[in-house]
Amino acid sequence: MYDVIVIGGGPAGMAAACAAHAGGLKNILIVERDVELGGILNQCIHNGFGLRYFGEELTGPEYASRFIDRVKEAGIQVMLDTMVLDLGTDEDDGNGKPLKTVTVVGRETGFRKLKARSVILAMGCRERTRGAINTPGMRPAGILTAGAAQRYVNVDGYMPGKRVVILGSGDIGLIMARRMTLEGAKVLACVEVMPYCGGLARNVVQCLNDFNIPLYLSHTVTDIKGKDRVQQVVVSKVDDKMKPIPGTEMYFDCDTLLLSVGLIPENELSLKAGIKVDQKSNGTVVHENMETSVEGFFACGNVAHVHDLVDNVTREAELAGRSAAEYVLTNYYTMWVNQQLMKSGTYRYNRKKGEIQHFLPPSPDGAAFKMGENEFICTSCPRGCHLKVYPDQNYRVTGNGCPKGRIYGRNEMTTPSRVVTTTVRLRRKADAVLNLDGENASPATDSTLYDFRVPAKTSGPIPKTRIMELMELVDKIELDERPAIGDVIVKDVLGLGVDLRVTKR
Amino acid sequence: MLVIGCGIVGAAAAFELSKYDLKVGILERENDVALGATKANSAIIHGGYDPVPGSLMAKLNVRGSELCEEICEKLDVPYKRNGAMVVGFTEDDVQTLKGLMSRGISNGVKGVMLLDGDEARRREPGLAPEVTAALLVPTSAIVSPWEYCLALAETAMVNGAELFLRHGVENIERDGETWKVTAGGETFEAPFIVNAAGTYALKIHDMVAERKHTEKSKRGEYFLLDKAEGTRVGHTIFQCPNENGKGVLVTPTVHGNLLVGPNAQPVEWDDTANTTEGLNFVRSTATRSVKDIDFRKSIRNFAGIRATTDADDFIIEEAAPGFVDCCGICSPGLSAAPAIAEYVTDLLFKAGMQAETKEDFKMERRRIRFKELSDEEKEQLVREDPAYGRVICRCETITEGEIRDCFEAPIPPVSLDGVKRRAGTGMGRCQGGFCGPRISELFVEDFGKTVEEVLQDRDGSEMFTGRTKEVR
């Protein structure tokens, strides 16, 4: 019997489990489908995570690593490589609270029905596909969602293509525009049907503008050519009813179309437990303490609604974890509002219904990215302040919301610099199964050399003009031993005074 | 005996012929079976009310539909007799429905019945209020067409037939009493040939005889909707047929989704593109018969080609000595397939083929479908073989064990879509976004493919251009 079972070992699940532990629960279990904790953060090797929560800029695997440490310290149990098949409510526990059953299956786990006093749903979300937006044209290879491409490139080290068009300007699409460029592909265009960009301003600056990738707002893909592999993508301008305007066609000869057209909370499991799901967003409908419509089930992270920042996921998950602890440990638990959370801008509390309603923050206007002379969008944090720099006035900066903006603006005028994230090649024998400590749980039996990819980043920003030079250097690196997080791969890379370091445990 | 083409008709012919003591070879130009019209159609086993009485279509549809149920049962093919309704909205439609009913009766379709609008809605609450009458066809069924084709082809192989994939027929010559067929750079000799090349059949016909018919290929476009919409209707809902075929239907699939389509657009024989106009037409037409279809739940669009000709009927005849054509096998070809195979076999006997039935013909095939097992069965299966405990496709709950099984079958998959057609991975709402990488890894790490060799589907549909760090 568990006090709480957390479904999903991504950022939401880990933070919720830790908070439930801090809230006094002892017997906590995380069920994770993958063979390691971290969820999608493991493929998000770029930086920009943790500014709000940790006050420093981390890559996805680094952010995950901090929570994996916390999970270990708290003694939270973890079932890896295990999938939840069913959820339900069972008999009463004697205190007037119904017990939950969680049916799981896994290679090592077997098929089991687990019991718990409470359940936290942290299954995350999936990507909308071409089928959901009914893009016309052929259906050849080379059309994939940006997240799938991210997994292929960053985890498997497979290149999905060499000439790329991106449909949709969601954050993953923007991030993948930069990634594909760094990996040596040519990104021809990013196409967005709305008159504004779907992703964060900082990603437009760092992922598109830095590499001169055009962003076509109010445009969409109107045809895909190629029987077996994508050969051409046709892009048309749309009118204010989002209907393509004939005669505005642009033709891109390419081999790949990446889709970044939205995320959908994965609530199919929640529905099995009879939990109410919002018809429009597919997010779990939750009370202010993140409890769902079914008692003792809590939801957090992208399963509740799609977040743009993992830091907000963590805060929300901590609330869910604390609430689950309160539910299990007290007979009359109180509902309360986390003021900080309500301020985050993506929630609105409806007192009449007693529910938090989710809404998306207003997206920046497309015109906002057309910068005038000496104007910049600050990328120091997700806020994206619009700066103007006056070089003749000792680089005075206006428009910044904090001192970081002043430094950013000045650097952008003099030597614009970026932290570069990448993967490096690792060729070694496979580990059969890794346990939570990153050690072999069972020994490898096969001696074939496998080609792995290890995430890495520069320990500080390097001049923008040297980025591609660095990437060419990275191509030549080959590790033969599995390194630890923080290990230096190349010291003083290109003589720029920064190191290339491993970012994954 | 050579069978050209391994779609549903070729597979059924090979299956039927493998019951006799014949040496059967199947020539297929693609890297897998069921890659033409067989994989992109309405997946319906029609009752047989539509074809003109006396036509080959009428005769073979009704017989094929009878045979299908037993074959699917024995060969473990997903099949469900869900019944169909042809709905009408006007007085003219009611007259059409009456006509269809008498056609059905003269074609030998069992149990057809005319319902008024209210009775139709009582049996099928999803129908639009505008529906004033419906013809009920209880024998209509739904099937998994590619699994049907695979099961027939694999059973033929278990009974001795040989399948030559990537063997597109380049030339056919008469050589004395036999045919010489060049395919995939090899030469095959056989006194008898079945031409079951689908949309390609007339082009094969041209190699041996003068052409009497012309192609009139028509494309049909579809929406496939999430399982959340899969119970929108129980029956297959047709509208009154017109000159373009049986019209837009709304049907559950055997996999639990909702399928909506097709339109009928004359196109080149291999143009399977989706179009905005086509999809819009399908959407607006379908909502006439079933109001509340939630098209936001669409997970995939596809289009297929009907191998229609100007003959208005199947063309199944001996085109040259020992050479039997199966041309113009458009709808109801899937329904008729096993009956077409019987008919072809008869023609071959008449053409001089001599053969005895085998005594040891094996008609059995079983597949493990983890998600369909009871809790006790799941528990036991995972205990005995942990590979069934690792779920690879999360949307459809397909396990590593099931994927491994399909690689051990007589026709192993060579592409991601090949795995999809066999094990069902990637058929769900994420469309392979999550399991695609894991199956690609499987091809590279367990089946020794290079990254560049991993295929989406047909040859030429490479998934990757190579590895990262090796681009520059």
PDB file of C-alpha atoms in Angstrom, chain A residues 324-434:
ATOM      1  CA  ALA A 324      -1.808  14.889  -1.814  1.00  0.00           C
ATOM      2  CA  ALA A 325       0.080  14.714   1.499  1.00  0.00           C
ATOM      3  CA  GLU A 326      -2.556  16.845   3.164  1.00  0.00           C
ATOM      4  CA  TYR A 327      -5.288  14.651   1.728  1.00  0.00           C
ATOM      5  CA  VAL A 328      -3.675  11.446   3.001  1.00  0.00           C
ATOM      6  CA  LEU A 329      -2.595  12.741   6.412  1.00  0.00           C
ATOM      7  CA  THR A 330      -5.574  14.821   7.522  1.00  0.00           C
ATOM      8  CA  ASN A 331      -9.228  14.028   7.796  1.00  0.00           C
ATOM      9  CA  TYR A 332     -10.472  17.431   6.830  1.00  0.00           C
ATOM     10  CA  TYR A 333      -7.973  18.844   4.432  1.00  0.00           C
ATOM     11  CA  THR A 334      -8.364  22.453   3.456  1.00  0.00           C
ATOM     12  CA  MET A 335      -8.499  23.876   0.034  1.00  0.00           C
ATOM     13  CA  TRP A 336      -6.212  26.796  -0.394  1.00  0.00           C
ATOM     14  CA  VAL A 337      -4.938  29.010  -3.081  1.00  0.00           C
ATOM     15  CA  ASN A 338      -1.280  29.339  -3.842  1.00  0.00           C
ATOM     16  CA  GLN A 339      -0.990  33.032  -4.497  1.00  0.00           C
ATOM     17  CA  GLN A 340       2.261  32.733  -6.365  1.00  0.00           C
ATOM     18  CA  LEU A 341       0.788  30.225  -8.743  1.00  0.00           C
ATOM     19  CA  MET A 342      -2.274  32.306  -9.429  1.00  0.00           C
ATOM     20  CA  LYS A 343      -0.006  35.145 -10.404  1.00  0.00           C
ATOM     21  CA  SER A 344       1.802  33.134 -13.039  1.00  0.00           C
ATOM     22  CA  GLY A 345      -0.620  34.300 -15.671  1.00  0.00           C
ATOM     23  CA  THR A 346      -1.732  31.001 -17.048  1.00  0.00           C
ATOM     24  CA  TYR A 347      -4.412  30.395 -14.411  1.00  0.00           C
ATOM     25  CA  ARG A 348      -7.651  32.041 -13.594  1.00  0.00           C
ATOM     26  CA  TYR A 349      -9.577  30.897 -10.548  1.00  0.00           C
ATOM     27  CA  ASN A 350     -13.301  30.645 -11.104  1.00  0.00           C
ATOM     28  CA  ARG A 351     -14.844  30.959  -7.649  1.00  0.00           C
ATOM     29  CA  LYS A 352     -18.325  30.062  -8.846  1.00  0.00           C
ATOM     30  CA  LYS A 353     -17.195  26.738 -10.220  1.00  0.00           C
ATOM     31  CA  GLY A 354     -14.429  26.283  -7.663  1.00  0.00           C
ATOM     32  CA  GLU A 355     -12.037  25.401 -10.450  1.00  0.00           C
ATOM     33  CA  ILE A 356      -8.894  26.801 -11.883  1.00  0.00           C
ATOM     34  CA  GLN A 357      -9.379  27.553 -15.529  1.00  0.00           C
ATOM     35  CA  HIS A 358      -6.438  27.591 -17.799  1.00  0.00           C
ATOM     36  CA  PHE A 359      -5.860  30.102 -20.469  1.00  0.00           C
ATOM     37  CA  LEU A 360      -2.869  30.809 -22.619  1.00  0.00           C
ATOM     38  CA  PRO A 361      -0.907  33.965 -22.009  1.00  0.00           C
ATOM     39  CA  PRO A 362      -1.381  36.493 -24.785  1.00  0.00           C
ATOM     40  CA  SER A 363       1.153  35.823 -27.492  1.00  0.00           C
ATOM     41  CA  PRO A 364       3.460  38.585 -28.610  1.00  0.00           C
ATOM     42  CA  ASP A 365       2.525  40.362 -31.781  1.00  0.00           C
ATOM     43  CA  GLY A 366       4.479  39.266 -34.816  1.00  0.00           C
ATOM     44  CA  ALA A 367       5.512  42.811 -35.603  1.00  0.00           C
ATOM     45  CA  ALA A 368       7.260  42.904 -32.241  1.00  0.00           C
ATOM     46  CA  PHE A 369      10.081  40.822 -33.683  1.00  0.00           C
ATOM     47  CA  LYS A 370      10.842  43.350 -36.380  1.00  0.00           C
ATOM     48  CA  MET A 371      13.536  45.227 -34.539  1.00  0.00           C
ATOM     49  CA  GLY A 372      14.605  48.711 -35.385  1.00  0.00           C
ATOM     50  CA  GLU A 373      18.194  49.840 -35.381  1.00  0.00           C
ATOM     51  CA  ASN A 374      19.947  49.109 -32.072  1.00  0.00           C
ATOM     52  CA  GLU A 375      16.818  47.424 -30.736  1.00  0.00           C
ATOM     53  CA  PHE A 376      16.900  43.953 -29.176  1.00  0.00           C
ATOM     54  CA  ILE A 377      14.727  41.499 -27.303  1.00  0.00           C
ATOM     55  CA  CYS A 378      16.478  40.530 -24.100  1.00  0.00           C
ATOM     56  CA  THR A 379      16.853  36.744 -23.820  1.00  0.00           C
ATOM     57  CA  SER A 380      18.209  36.733 -20.265  1.00  0.00           C
ATOM     58  CA  CYS A 381      14.872  35.418 -19.093  1.00  0.00           C
ATOM     59  CA  PRO A 382      11.546  34.381 -20.644  1.00  0.00           C
ATOM     60  CA  ARG A 383      10.071  37.833 -20.113  1.00  0.00           C
ATOM     61  CA  GLY A 384      11.651  39.171 -23.299  1.00  0.00           C
ATOM     62  CA  CYS A 385      12.082  42.914 -22.556  1.00  0.00           C
ATOM     63  CA  HIS A 386      12.409  45.147 -25.612  1.00  0.00           C
ATOM     64  CA  LEU A 387      15.693  47.013 -25.305  1.00  0.00           C
ATOM     65  CA  LYS A 388      17.076  50.019 -27.099  1.00  0.00           C
ATOM     66  CA  VAL A 389      20.790  50.661 -26.875  1.00  0.00           C
ATOM     67  CA  TYR A 390      22.470  54.044 -27.384  1.00  0.00           C
ATOM     68  CA  PRO A 391      26.116  53.366 -28.347  1.00  0.00           C
ATOM     69  CA  ASP A 392      26.943  57.077 -28.448  1.00  0.00           C
ATOM     70  CA  GLN A 393      25.787  57.491 -24.830  1.00  0.00           C
ATOM     71  CA  ASN A 394      28.208  54.968 -23.324  1.00  0.00           C
ATOM     72  CA  TYR A 395      25.866  52.112 -24.339  1.00  0.00           C
ATOM     73  CA  ARG A 396      22.951  53.345 -22.294  1.00  0.00           C
ATOM     74  CA  VAL A 397      20.087  50.803 -22.358  1.00  0.00           C
ATOM     75  CA  THR A 398      16.394  51.585 -22.096  1.00  0.00           C
ATOM     76  CA  GLY A 399      13.415  49.235 -21.844  1.00  0.00           C
ATOM     77  CA  ASN A 400      15.120  46.710 -19.563  1.00  0.00           C
ATOM     78  CA  GLY A 401      13.221  45.366 -16.571  1.00  0.00           C
ATOM     79  CA  CYS A 402      16.298  44.449 -14.561  1.00  0.00           C
ATOM     80  CA  PRO A 403      20.087  44.968 -14.496  1.00  0.00           C
ATOM     81  CA  LYS A 404      20.614  41.823 -16.599  1.00  0.00           C
ATOM     82  CA  GLY A 405      19.002  43.649 -19.487  1.00  0.00           C
ATOM     83  CA  ARG A 406      21.594  46.401 -19.348  1.00  0.00           C
ATOM     84  CA  ILE A 407      24.434  43.890 -19.665  1.00  0.00           C
ATOM     85  CA  TYR A 408      22.594  41.969 -22.369  1.00  0.00           C
ATOM     86  CA  GLY A 409      21.931  45.087 -24.428  1.00  0.00           C
ATOM     87  CA  ARG A 410      25.511  46.241 -24.257  1.00  0.00           C
ATOM     88  CA  ASN A 411      26.875  42.780 -25.190  1.00  0.00           C
ATOM     89  CA  GLU A 412      24.436  42.460 -28.048  1.00  0.00           C
ATOM     90  CA  MET A 413      25.820  45.727 -29.502  1.00  0.00           C
ATOM     91  CA  THR A 414      29.481  44.860 -28.994  1.00  0.00           C
ATOM     92  CA  THR A 415      30.069  41.076 -28.980  1.00  0.00           C
ATOM     93  CA  PRO A 416      26.794  39.157 -29.066  1.00  0.00           C
ATOM     94  CA  SER A 417      27.432  35.817 -27.346  1.00  0.00           C
ATOM     95  CA  ARG A 418      25.503  32.617 -26.709  1.00  0.00           C
ATOM     96  CA  VAL A 419      25.865  29.511 -24.601  1.00  0.00           C
ATOM     97  CA  VAL A 420      25.984  26.642 -27.111  1.00  0.00           C
ATOM     98  CA  THR A 421      24.428  23.285 -26.322  1.00  0.00           C
ATOM     99  CA  THR A 422      25.069  20.164 -28.362  1.00  0.00           C
ATOM    100  CA  THR A 423      25.651  16.447 -28.178  1.00  0.00           C
ATOM    101  CA  VAL A 424      28.969  14.658 -28.533  1.00  0.00           C
ATOM    102  CA  ARG A 425      29.544  11.203 -29.888  1.00  0.00           C
ATOM    103  CA  LEU A 426      30.176   8.323 -27.490  1.00  0.00           C
ATOM    104  CA  ARG A 427      31.094   4.901 -28.849  1.00  0.00           C
ATOM    105  CA  ARG A 428      30.997   2.108 -26.364  1.00  0.00           C
ATOM    106  CA  LYS A 429      29.358  -1.136 -25.405  1.00  0.00           C
ATOM    107  CA  ALA A 430      25.750  -1.010 -24.301  1.00  0.00           C
ATOM    108  CA  ASP A 431      24.716  -1.211 -20.685  1.00  0.00           C
ATOM    109  CA  ALA A 432      22.017  -3.795 -20.350  1.00  0.00           C
ATOM    110  CA  VAL A 433      19.910  -1.991 -17.792  1.00  0.00           C
ATOM    111  CA  LEU A 434      20.831   1.059 -15.742  1.00  0.00           C
TER     112      LEU A 434
END
